[in-house]
XYZ file of C-alpha atoms in Angstrom:
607
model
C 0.000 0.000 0.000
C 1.266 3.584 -0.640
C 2.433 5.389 1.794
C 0.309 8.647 1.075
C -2.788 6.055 1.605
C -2.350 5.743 5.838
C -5.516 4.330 7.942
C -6.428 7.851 8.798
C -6.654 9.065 5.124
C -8.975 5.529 4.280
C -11.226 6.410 6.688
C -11.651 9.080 5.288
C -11.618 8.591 1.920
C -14.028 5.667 2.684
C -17.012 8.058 4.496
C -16.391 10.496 1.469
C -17.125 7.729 -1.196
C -19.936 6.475 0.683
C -21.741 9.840 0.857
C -20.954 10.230 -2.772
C -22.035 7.268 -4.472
C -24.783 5.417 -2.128
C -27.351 7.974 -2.308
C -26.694 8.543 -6.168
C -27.430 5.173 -7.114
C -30.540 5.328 -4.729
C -31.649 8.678 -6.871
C -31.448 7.367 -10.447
C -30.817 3.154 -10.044
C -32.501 1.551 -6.697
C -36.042 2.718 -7.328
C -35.821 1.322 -10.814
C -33.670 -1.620 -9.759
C -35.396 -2.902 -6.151
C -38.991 -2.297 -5.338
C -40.095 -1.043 -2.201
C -40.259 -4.677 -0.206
C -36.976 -5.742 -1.010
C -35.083 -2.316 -0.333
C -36.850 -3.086 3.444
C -35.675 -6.568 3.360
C -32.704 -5.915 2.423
C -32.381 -3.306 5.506
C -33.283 -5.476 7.583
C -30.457 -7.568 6.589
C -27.623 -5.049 6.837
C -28.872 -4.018 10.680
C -28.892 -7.674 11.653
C -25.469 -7.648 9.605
C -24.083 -4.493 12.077
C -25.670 -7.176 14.967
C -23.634 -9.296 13.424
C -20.470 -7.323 13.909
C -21.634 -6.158 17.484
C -21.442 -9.911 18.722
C -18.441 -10.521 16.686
C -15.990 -7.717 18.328
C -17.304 -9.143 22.082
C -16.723 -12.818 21.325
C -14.333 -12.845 18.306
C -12.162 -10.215 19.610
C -12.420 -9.836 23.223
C -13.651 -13.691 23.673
C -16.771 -12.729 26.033
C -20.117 -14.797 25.213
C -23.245 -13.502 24.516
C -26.442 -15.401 24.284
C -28.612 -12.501 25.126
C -27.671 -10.211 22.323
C -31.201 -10.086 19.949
C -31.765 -8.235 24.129
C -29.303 -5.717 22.980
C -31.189 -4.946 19.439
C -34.318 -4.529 21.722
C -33.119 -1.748 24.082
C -31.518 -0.224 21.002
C -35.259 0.076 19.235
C -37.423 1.055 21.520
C -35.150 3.747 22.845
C -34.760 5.212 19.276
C -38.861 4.524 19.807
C -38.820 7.231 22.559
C -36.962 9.680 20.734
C -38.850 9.594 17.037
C -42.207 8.562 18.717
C -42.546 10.108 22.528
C -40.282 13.227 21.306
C -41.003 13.950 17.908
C -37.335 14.105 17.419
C -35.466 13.162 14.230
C -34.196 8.968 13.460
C -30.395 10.689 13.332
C -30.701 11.710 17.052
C -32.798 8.512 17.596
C -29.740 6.343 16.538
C -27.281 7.923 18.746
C -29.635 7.972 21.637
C -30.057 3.983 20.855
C -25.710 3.594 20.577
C -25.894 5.542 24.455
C -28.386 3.674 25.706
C -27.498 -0.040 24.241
C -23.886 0.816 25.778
C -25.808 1.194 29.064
C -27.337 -1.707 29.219
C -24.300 -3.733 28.004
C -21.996 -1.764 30.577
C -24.328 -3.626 32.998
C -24.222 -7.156 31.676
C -20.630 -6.568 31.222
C -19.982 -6.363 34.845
C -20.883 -10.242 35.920
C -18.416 -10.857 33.267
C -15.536 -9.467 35.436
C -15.957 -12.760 37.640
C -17.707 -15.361 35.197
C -16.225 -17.008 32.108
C -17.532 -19.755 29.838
C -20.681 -21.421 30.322
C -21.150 -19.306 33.047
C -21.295 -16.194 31.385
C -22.913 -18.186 28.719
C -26.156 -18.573 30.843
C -25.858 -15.252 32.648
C -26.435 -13.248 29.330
C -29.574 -15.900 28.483
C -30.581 -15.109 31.406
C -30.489 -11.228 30.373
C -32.060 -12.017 27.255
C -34.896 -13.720 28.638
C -35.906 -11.607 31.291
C -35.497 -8.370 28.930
C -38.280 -10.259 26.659
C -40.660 -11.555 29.101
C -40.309 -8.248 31.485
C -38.489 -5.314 31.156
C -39.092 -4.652 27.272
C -43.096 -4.815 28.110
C -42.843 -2.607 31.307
C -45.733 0.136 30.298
C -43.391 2.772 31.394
C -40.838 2.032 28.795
C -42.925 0.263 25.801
C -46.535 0.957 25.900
C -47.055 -2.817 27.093
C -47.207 -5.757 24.770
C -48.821 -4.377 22.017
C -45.514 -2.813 20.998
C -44.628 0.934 19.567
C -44.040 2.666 16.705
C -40.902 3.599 15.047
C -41.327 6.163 12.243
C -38.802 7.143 10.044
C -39.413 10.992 11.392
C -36.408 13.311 9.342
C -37.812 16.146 11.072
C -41.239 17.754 12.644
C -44.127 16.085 10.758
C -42.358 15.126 8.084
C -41.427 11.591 7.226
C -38.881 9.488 5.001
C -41.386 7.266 2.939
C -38.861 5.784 -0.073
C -37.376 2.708 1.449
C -34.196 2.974 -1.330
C -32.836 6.151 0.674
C -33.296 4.533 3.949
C -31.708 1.944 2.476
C -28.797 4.230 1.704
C -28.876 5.458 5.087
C -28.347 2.359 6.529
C -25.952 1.031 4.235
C -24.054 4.333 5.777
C -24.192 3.391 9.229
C -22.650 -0.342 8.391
C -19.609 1.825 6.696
C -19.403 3.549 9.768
C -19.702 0.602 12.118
C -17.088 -1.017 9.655
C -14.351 1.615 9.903
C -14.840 1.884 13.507
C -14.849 -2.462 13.750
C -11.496 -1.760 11.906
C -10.116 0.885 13.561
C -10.147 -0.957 16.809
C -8.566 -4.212 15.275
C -5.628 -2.013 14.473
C -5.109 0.028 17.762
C -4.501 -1.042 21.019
C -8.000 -1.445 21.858
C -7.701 -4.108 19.712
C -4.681 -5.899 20.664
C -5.640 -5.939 24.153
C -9.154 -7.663 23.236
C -7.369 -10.240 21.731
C -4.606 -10.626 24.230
C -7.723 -10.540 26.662
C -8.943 -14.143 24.873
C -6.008 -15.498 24.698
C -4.410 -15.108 27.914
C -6.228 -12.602 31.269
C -2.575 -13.325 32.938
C -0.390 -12.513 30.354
C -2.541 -9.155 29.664
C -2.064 -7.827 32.807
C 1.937 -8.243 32.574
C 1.797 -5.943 29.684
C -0.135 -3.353 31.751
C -3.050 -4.156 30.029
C -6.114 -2.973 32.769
C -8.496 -6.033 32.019
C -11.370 -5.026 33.795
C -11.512 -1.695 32.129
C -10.912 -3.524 28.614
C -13.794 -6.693 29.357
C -16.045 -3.546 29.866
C -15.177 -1.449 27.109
C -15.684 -4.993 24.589
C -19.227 -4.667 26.022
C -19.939 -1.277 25.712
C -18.577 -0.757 22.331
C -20.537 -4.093 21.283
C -23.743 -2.689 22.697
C -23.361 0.539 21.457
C -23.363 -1.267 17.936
C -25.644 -3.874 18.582
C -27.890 -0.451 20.117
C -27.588 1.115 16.778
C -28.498 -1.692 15.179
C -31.129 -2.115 16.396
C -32.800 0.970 15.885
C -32.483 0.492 12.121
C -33.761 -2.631 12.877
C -37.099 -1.105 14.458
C -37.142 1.596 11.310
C -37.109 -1.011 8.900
C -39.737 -2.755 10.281
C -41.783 0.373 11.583
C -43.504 -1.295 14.639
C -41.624 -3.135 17.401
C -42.434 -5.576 20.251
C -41.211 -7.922 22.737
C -41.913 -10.596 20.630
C -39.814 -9.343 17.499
C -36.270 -10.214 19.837
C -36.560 -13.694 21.044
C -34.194 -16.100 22.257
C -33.868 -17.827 18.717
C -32.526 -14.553 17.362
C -30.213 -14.113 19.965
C -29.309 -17.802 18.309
C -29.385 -16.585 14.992
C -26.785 -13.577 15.750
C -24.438 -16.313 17.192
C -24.193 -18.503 13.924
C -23.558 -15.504 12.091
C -20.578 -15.393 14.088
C -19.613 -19.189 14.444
C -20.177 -20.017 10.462
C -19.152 -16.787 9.414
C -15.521 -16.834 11.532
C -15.193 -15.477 14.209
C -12.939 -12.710 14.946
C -13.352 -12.373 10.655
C -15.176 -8.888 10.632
C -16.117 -9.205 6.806
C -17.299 -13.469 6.879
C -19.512 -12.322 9.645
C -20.713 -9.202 7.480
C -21.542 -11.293 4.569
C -23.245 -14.557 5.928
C -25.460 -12.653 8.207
C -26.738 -10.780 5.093
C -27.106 -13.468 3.304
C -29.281 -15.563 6.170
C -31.037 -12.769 6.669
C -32.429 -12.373 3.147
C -33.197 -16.293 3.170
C -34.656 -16.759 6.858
C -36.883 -19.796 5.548
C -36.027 -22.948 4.720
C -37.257 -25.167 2.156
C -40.435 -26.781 2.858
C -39.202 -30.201 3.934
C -36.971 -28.721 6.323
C -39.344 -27.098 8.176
C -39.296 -28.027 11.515
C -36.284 -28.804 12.082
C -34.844 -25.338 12.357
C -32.356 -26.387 15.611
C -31.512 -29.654 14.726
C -30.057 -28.092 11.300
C -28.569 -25.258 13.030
C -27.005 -27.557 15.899
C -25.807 -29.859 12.622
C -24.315 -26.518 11.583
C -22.265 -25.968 14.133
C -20.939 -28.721 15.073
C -19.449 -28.897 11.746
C -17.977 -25.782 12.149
C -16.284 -26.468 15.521
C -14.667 -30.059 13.890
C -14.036 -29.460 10.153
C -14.573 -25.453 10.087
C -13.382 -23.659 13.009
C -12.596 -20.056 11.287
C -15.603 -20.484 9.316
C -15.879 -19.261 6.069
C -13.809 -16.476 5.981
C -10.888 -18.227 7.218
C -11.557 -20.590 4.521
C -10.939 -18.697 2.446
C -7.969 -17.496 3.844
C -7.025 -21.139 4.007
C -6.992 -21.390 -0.019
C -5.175 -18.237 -0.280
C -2.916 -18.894 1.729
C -2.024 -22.485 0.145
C -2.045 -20.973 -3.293
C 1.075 -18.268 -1.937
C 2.771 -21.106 -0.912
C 2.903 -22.780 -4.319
C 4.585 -20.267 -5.600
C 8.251 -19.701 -5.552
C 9.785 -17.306 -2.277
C 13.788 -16.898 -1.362
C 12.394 -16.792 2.450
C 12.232 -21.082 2.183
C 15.799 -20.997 1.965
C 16.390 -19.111 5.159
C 17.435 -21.101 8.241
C 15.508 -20.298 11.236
C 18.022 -18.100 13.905
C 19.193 -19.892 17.133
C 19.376 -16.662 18.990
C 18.029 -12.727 18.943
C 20.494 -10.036 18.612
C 18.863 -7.963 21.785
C 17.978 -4.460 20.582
C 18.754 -2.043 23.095
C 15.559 -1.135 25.040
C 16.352 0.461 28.400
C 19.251 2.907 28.242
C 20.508 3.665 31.834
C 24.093 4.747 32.494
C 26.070 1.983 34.535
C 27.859 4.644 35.948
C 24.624 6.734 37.207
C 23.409 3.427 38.850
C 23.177 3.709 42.679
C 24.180 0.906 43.741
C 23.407 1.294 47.409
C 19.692 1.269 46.775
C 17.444 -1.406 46.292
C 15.126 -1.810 43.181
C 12.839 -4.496 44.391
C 12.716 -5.389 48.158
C 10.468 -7.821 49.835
C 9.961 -8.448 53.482
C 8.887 -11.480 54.609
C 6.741 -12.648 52.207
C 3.871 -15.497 53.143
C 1.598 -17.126 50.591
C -0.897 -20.313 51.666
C -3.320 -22.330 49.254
C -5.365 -23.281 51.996
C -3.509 -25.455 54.573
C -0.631 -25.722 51.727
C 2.040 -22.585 52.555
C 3.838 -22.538 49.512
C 5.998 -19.364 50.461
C 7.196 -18.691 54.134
C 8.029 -15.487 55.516
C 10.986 -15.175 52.260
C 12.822 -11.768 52.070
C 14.982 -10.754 49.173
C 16.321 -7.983 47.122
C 17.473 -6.989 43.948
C 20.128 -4.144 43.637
C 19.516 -1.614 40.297
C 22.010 -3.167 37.580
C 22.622 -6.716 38.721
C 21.286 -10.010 37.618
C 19.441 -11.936 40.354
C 18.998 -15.805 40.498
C 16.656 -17.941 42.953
C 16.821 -21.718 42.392
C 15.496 -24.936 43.897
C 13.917 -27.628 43.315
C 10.107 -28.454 41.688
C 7.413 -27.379 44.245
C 9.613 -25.140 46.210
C 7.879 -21.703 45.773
C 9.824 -20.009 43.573
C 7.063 -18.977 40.768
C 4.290 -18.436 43.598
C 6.831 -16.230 45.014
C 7.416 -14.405 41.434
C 3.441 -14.132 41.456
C 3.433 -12.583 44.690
C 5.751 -9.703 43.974
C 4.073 -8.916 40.724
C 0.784 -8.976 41.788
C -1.130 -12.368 40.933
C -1.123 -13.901 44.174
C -2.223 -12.342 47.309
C 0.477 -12.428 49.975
C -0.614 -13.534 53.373
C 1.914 -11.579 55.057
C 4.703 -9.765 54.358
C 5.451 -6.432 52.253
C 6.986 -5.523 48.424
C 8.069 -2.098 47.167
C 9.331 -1.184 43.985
C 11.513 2.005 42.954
C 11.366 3.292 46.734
C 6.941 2.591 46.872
C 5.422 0.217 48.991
C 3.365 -2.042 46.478
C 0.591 -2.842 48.614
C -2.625 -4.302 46.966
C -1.802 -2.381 43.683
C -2.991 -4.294 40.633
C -0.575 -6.309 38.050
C -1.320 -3.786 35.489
C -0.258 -0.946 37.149
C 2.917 -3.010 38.676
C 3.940 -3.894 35.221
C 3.401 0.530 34.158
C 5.510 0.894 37.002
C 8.104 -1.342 34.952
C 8.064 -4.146 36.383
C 8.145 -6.522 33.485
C 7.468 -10.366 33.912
C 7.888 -13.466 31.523
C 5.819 -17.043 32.381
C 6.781 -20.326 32.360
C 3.831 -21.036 29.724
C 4.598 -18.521 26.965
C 2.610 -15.182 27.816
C 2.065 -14.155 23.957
C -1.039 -13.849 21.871
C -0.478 -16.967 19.667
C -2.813 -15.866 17.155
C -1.561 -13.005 16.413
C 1.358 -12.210 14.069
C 5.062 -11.642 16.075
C 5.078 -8.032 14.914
C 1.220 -7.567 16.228
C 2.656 -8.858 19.537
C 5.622 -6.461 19.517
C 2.890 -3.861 19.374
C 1.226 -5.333 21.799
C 3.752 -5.275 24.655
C 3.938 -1.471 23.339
C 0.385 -0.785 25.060
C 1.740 1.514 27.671
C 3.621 3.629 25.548
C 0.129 3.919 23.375
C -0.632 7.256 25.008
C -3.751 7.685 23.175
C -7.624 7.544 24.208
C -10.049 5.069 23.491
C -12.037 7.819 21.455
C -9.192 8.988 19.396
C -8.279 4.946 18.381
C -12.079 4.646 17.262
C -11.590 7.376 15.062
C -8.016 6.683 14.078
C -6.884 10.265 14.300
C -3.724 11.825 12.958
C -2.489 11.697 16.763
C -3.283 8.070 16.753
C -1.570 7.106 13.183
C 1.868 9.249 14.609
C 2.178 7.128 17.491
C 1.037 3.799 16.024
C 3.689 4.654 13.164
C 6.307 4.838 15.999
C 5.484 1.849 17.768
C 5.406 0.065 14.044
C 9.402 1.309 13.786
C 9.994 0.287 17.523
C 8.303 -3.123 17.030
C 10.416 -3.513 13.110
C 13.552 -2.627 15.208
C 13.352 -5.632 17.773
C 12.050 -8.078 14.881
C 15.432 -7.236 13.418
C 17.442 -7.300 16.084
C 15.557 -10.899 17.341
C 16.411 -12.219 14.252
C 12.850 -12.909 12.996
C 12.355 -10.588 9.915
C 11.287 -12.802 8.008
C 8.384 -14.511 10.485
C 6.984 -10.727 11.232
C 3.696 -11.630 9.620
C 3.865 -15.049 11.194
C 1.364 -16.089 13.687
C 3.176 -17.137 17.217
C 1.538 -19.975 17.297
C 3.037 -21.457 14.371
C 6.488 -20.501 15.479
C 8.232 -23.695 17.683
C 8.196 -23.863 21.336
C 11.914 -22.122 21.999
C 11.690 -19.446 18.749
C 7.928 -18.203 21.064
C 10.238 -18.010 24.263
C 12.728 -15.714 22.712
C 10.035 -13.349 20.937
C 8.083 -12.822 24.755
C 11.404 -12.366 25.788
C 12.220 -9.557 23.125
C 8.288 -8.572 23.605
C 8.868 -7.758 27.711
C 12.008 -5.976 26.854
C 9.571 -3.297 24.186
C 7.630 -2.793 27.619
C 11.240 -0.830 28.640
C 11.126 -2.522 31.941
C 13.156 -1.007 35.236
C 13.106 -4.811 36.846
C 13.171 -8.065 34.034
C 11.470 -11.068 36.006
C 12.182 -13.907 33.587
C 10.570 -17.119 34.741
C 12.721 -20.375 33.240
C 14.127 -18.291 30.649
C 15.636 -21.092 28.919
C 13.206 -23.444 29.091
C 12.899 -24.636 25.215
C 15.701 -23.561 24.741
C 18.811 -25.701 22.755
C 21.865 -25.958 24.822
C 24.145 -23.740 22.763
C 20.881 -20.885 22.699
C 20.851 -21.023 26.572
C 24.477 -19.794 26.440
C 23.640 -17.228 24.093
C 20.691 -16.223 26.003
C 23.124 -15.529 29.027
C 25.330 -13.506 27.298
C 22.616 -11.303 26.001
C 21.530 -11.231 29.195
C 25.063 -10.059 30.720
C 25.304 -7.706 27.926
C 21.501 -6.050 28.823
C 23.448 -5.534 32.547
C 27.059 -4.597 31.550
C 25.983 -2.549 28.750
C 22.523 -0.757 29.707
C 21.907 -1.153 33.186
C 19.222 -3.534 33.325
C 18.433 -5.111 36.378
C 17.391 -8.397 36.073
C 15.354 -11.560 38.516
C 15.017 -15.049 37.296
C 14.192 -18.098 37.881
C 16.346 -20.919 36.651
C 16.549 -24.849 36.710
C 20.061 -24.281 34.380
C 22.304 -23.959 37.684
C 25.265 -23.548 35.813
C 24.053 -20.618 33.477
C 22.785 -19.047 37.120
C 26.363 -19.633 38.511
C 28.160 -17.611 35.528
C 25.499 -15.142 34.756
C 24.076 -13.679 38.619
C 25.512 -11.729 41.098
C 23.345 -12.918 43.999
C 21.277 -15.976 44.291
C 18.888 -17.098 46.716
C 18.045 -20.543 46.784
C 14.234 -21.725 48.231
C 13.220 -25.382 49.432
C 9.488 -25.899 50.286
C 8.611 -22.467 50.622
C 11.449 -20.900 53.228
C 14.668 -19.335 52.253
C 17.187 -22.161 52.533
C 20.433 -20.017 51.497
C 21.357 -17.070 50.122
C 24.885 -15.422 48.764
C 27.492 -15.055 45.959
C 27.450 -18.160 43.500
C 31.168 -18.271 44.902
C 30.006 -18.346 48.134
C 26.917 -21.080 47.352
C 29.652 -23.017 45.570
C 31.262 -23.954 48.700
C 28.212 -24.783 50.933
C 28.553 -28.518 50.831
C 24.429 -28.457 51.619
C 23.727 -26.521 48.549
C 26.092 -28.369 46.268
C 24.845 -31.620 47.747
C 21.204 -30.708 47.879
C 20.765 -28.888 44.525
C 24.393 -28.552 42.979
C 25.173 -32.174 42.395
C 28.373 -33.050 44.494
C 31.345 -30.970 43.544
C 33.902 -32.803 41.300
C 36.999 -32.706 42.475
């Protein structure tokens, strides 16, 4: 793409062409083209389409269920009900009075979701659904009862938009707009942390990614959508009750998703149009509506998981391996070549201090105390080691001073500030950066899309500004881009950029979260097995890097390591733990002589 052509300038460029062209062609071609039934049909469609999306950026995205969503479409119509019917005001107001108060409502549902998952949440938002369609969405007070309202097409005052092809128009307009902004959060860091948010709550967090905030923006952006579209929903149709947003739609709107692909924006777009203009099914089917959808997706879920959309992406992507690349040839690289992330001055380091310090730290799984009353610290500058053996504490004790666990007793502080209760998001912006022993990377997503992703702190723009995609947004997106490019290189991995992590093997994923925690410029590196996956001769790579990240820039550094000799040559203080209690601590010099340690852990010293 040229360079001229940036996200901000498509957007734009998109609207323009919209507004151009859509209601020409419903001036001199729709009216001839489409009668008056199937320019409403086809409305219809394209709002259940934008329902579509709604579900698609909460569960494709941001991986929170919905089974209640057809609840969403309901709030969304009868409010813009109020505004044209009760209030004589125009549909324009009426739709942005239906995005407000679907957003609401979803803000709402969204907040059982900060403590259910799965099934759970599943049934919680039935649940919703349900009770908005027997109760709430026949309340008197808010619907007229049963018998359902009206929702004219009011422009303004008395007067009334009676040619379905420009409403038509109109709402073609509002799925270009719902599109851009669908898009425009897919390439932000709204986005990225929605999908880190599926893939990994834990891993989020280390990246100071604030997941309550994030589970309820996926739910108000999604009913803000699903609120819009369900006002043009109620316009099309003219007269709304209960009864038009059942359960089974709620179903319908989720096989949109599933046979569409989820998380595929423009699958979902297409086979929910398509459904919608072909609701019925042939006469000897009839019937047997569930059974075939049930038969549908279960399909999908074996044979078909990225529905549609992804295959199609499937084919394309086997027909660009057929044909000839030089990147075949390349051999995969044993080991990154560090870019520099965190420039600090040996010299200015201060080396009296203490970066981290804990006190005493207790943590108990019930009667099980996994970590007992264990003090250590880590100077600014040096490289850190605890070791010990399987089940002795030592990642429960990494959990505890960066926030996952709750300590039982005992205190942390970081940079000079006493830690307290403060949140693994805002531990990790304090710089406090963390690896796992399970890789803590979105796997679907690409290895540059995760470089951007550990970037999310340094995205210092607003939600509002990344739904638009201002020229604020593109600047600072275009230097994360060269940030992210930078550490590809210097990993090693230009070549697998565009590759999904998933795809890449078990020790290439452990350098690139490595490389990813060091884009989050951290003032501490916890690294958690670092060399796990690792081949022998990359493990001795790794440690130089890591020397060279001390030596060279400062970087202070706390591990955990199983490789004792790599922990020997590489720390400067170790601390060694044995069912939960701080067995020894010292020098590797002076842990090398304890006869204990070298018995106990070391293997006996040879001689």
């Amino acid at each position: 793409m040229m360079r001229w052509l940036t996200p901000y300038r498509s957007n734009i460029l998109l609207i323009a062409l919209g507004c151009a062209v859509l209601p020409k062609l419903t001036a001199s071609a729709m009216p001839g083209l489409l009668p008056g039934s199937t320019s409403i049909t086809l409305a219809i469609a394209v709002a259940l389409a934008i329902a579509g999306l709604s579900l698609n950026l909460l569960l494709g995205y941001a991986g929170q269920i919905s089974l209640g969503h057809a609840a969403l479409l309901g709030v969304g119509a009868f409010a813009a009900s109020v505004v044209v019917d009760r209030w004589n005001g125009p549909m324009f107001g009426a739709w942005a009075f239906a995005a407000l108060v679907g957003a609401a409502v979803a803000l709402v549902i969204g907040l059982p979701a900060l403590r259910l998952r799965g099934l759970y949440l599943a049934l919680a938002t039935m649940v919703f659904g349900l009770t908005m369609q027997a109760s709430v969405l026949r309340w008197p007070v808010f619907t007229r009862g049963s018998a359902g309202v009206e929702v004219p097409r009011r422009l303004w005052g008395d007067r009334i938009l009676v040619d379905p092809a420009i409403f038509l128009s109109m709402v073609l307009l509002m799925l270009l707009v719902v599109w851009i902004v669908d898009r425009n959060v897919l390439r932000t860091k709204i986005g990225r942390a929605f999908r880190m948010l599926r893939e990994n709550e834990t891993a989020a967090q280390a990246f100071a990614i604030d997941v309550t905030r994030y589970k309820l923006l996926a739910f108000v952006l999604a009913g803000a959508i699903a609120g819009l579209g369900g006002a043009l929903y109620g316009h099309a149709i003219g007269l709304v009750n209960s009864d038009v947003f059942p359960l089974d739609l709620s179903l319908r709107i989720v096989l949109f998703v599933i046979i569409g692909g989820i998380g595929r924006r423009w699958g979902v777009a297409v086979v929910a149009v398509l459904l919608s203009l072909n609701p019925e099914l042939p006469s000897f089917l009839r019937g047997y509506d569930l059974v075939l959808a049930a038969a549908i997706v279960l399909y999908n879920i074996v044979r078909l998981p990225t529905g549609l959309a992804g295959l199609v992406d499937h084919l394309r992507d086997l027909r660009a391996r057929t044909k000839p690349s030089d990147e075949g040839s390349e051999e995969m690289p044993k080991m990154p070549e560090f870019a520099a992330v965190f420039h600090e001055d040996p010299s200015d380091v201060l080396v009296d201090r203490r970066l981290l310090v804990v006190e005493g730290a207790s943590v108990a799984f019930g009667g099980l105390r996994a970590v007992d009353d264990v003090s250590l610290g880590v100077k600014p500058g040096t490289v850190v080691g605890i070791i010990g053996p399987n089940g002795a504490g030592k990642s429960t004790l990494f959990n505890a001073i960066s926030g996952f666990v709750a300590m039982d007793g005992g205190t942390v502080s970081f940079d000079g500030q006493p830690l307290g209760a403060l949140a693994p998001h805002a531990r990790a912006a304090m710089g406090m950066g963390r690896t796992f022993q399970q890789v803590g990377l979105a796997r679907d997503l690409s290895v540059r899309e995760n470089m951007l992703l550990a970037q999310h702190q340094h995205a210092g723009y607003g939600d509002a500004a990344a739904l638009v995609y201002s020229r604020s947004v593109g600047a600072i997106e275009d230097t994360l881009g060269t940030k992210a490019d930078e550490l590809i290189a210097g990993l090693g991995f230009t070549s697998f950029a565009a590759k999904p992590v998933g795809q890449l093997s078990g020790g290439q994923q452990r350098l690139v979260e490595i490389a990813a925690v060091l884009a989050t410029t951290p003032k501490l590196l916890m690294l958690d097995e670092p060399t796990a996956g690792l081949a022998p001769a990359a493990a001795e790579a790794l440690g130089e890097r890591l020397a060279a990240l001390r030596d060279d820039h400062g970087q202070s550094i706390l591990l955990i390591e199983h490789n004792v000799p790599l922990v020997l040559d590489l720390c400067d203080y170790v601390y060694v733990l044995n069912a939960g209690r701080l067995l020894a601590e010292g020098s590797p010099s002076a842990l090398g002589r304890n006869p204990a340690i070298l018995s106990a852990y070391l293997g006996e010293a040879v001689a």
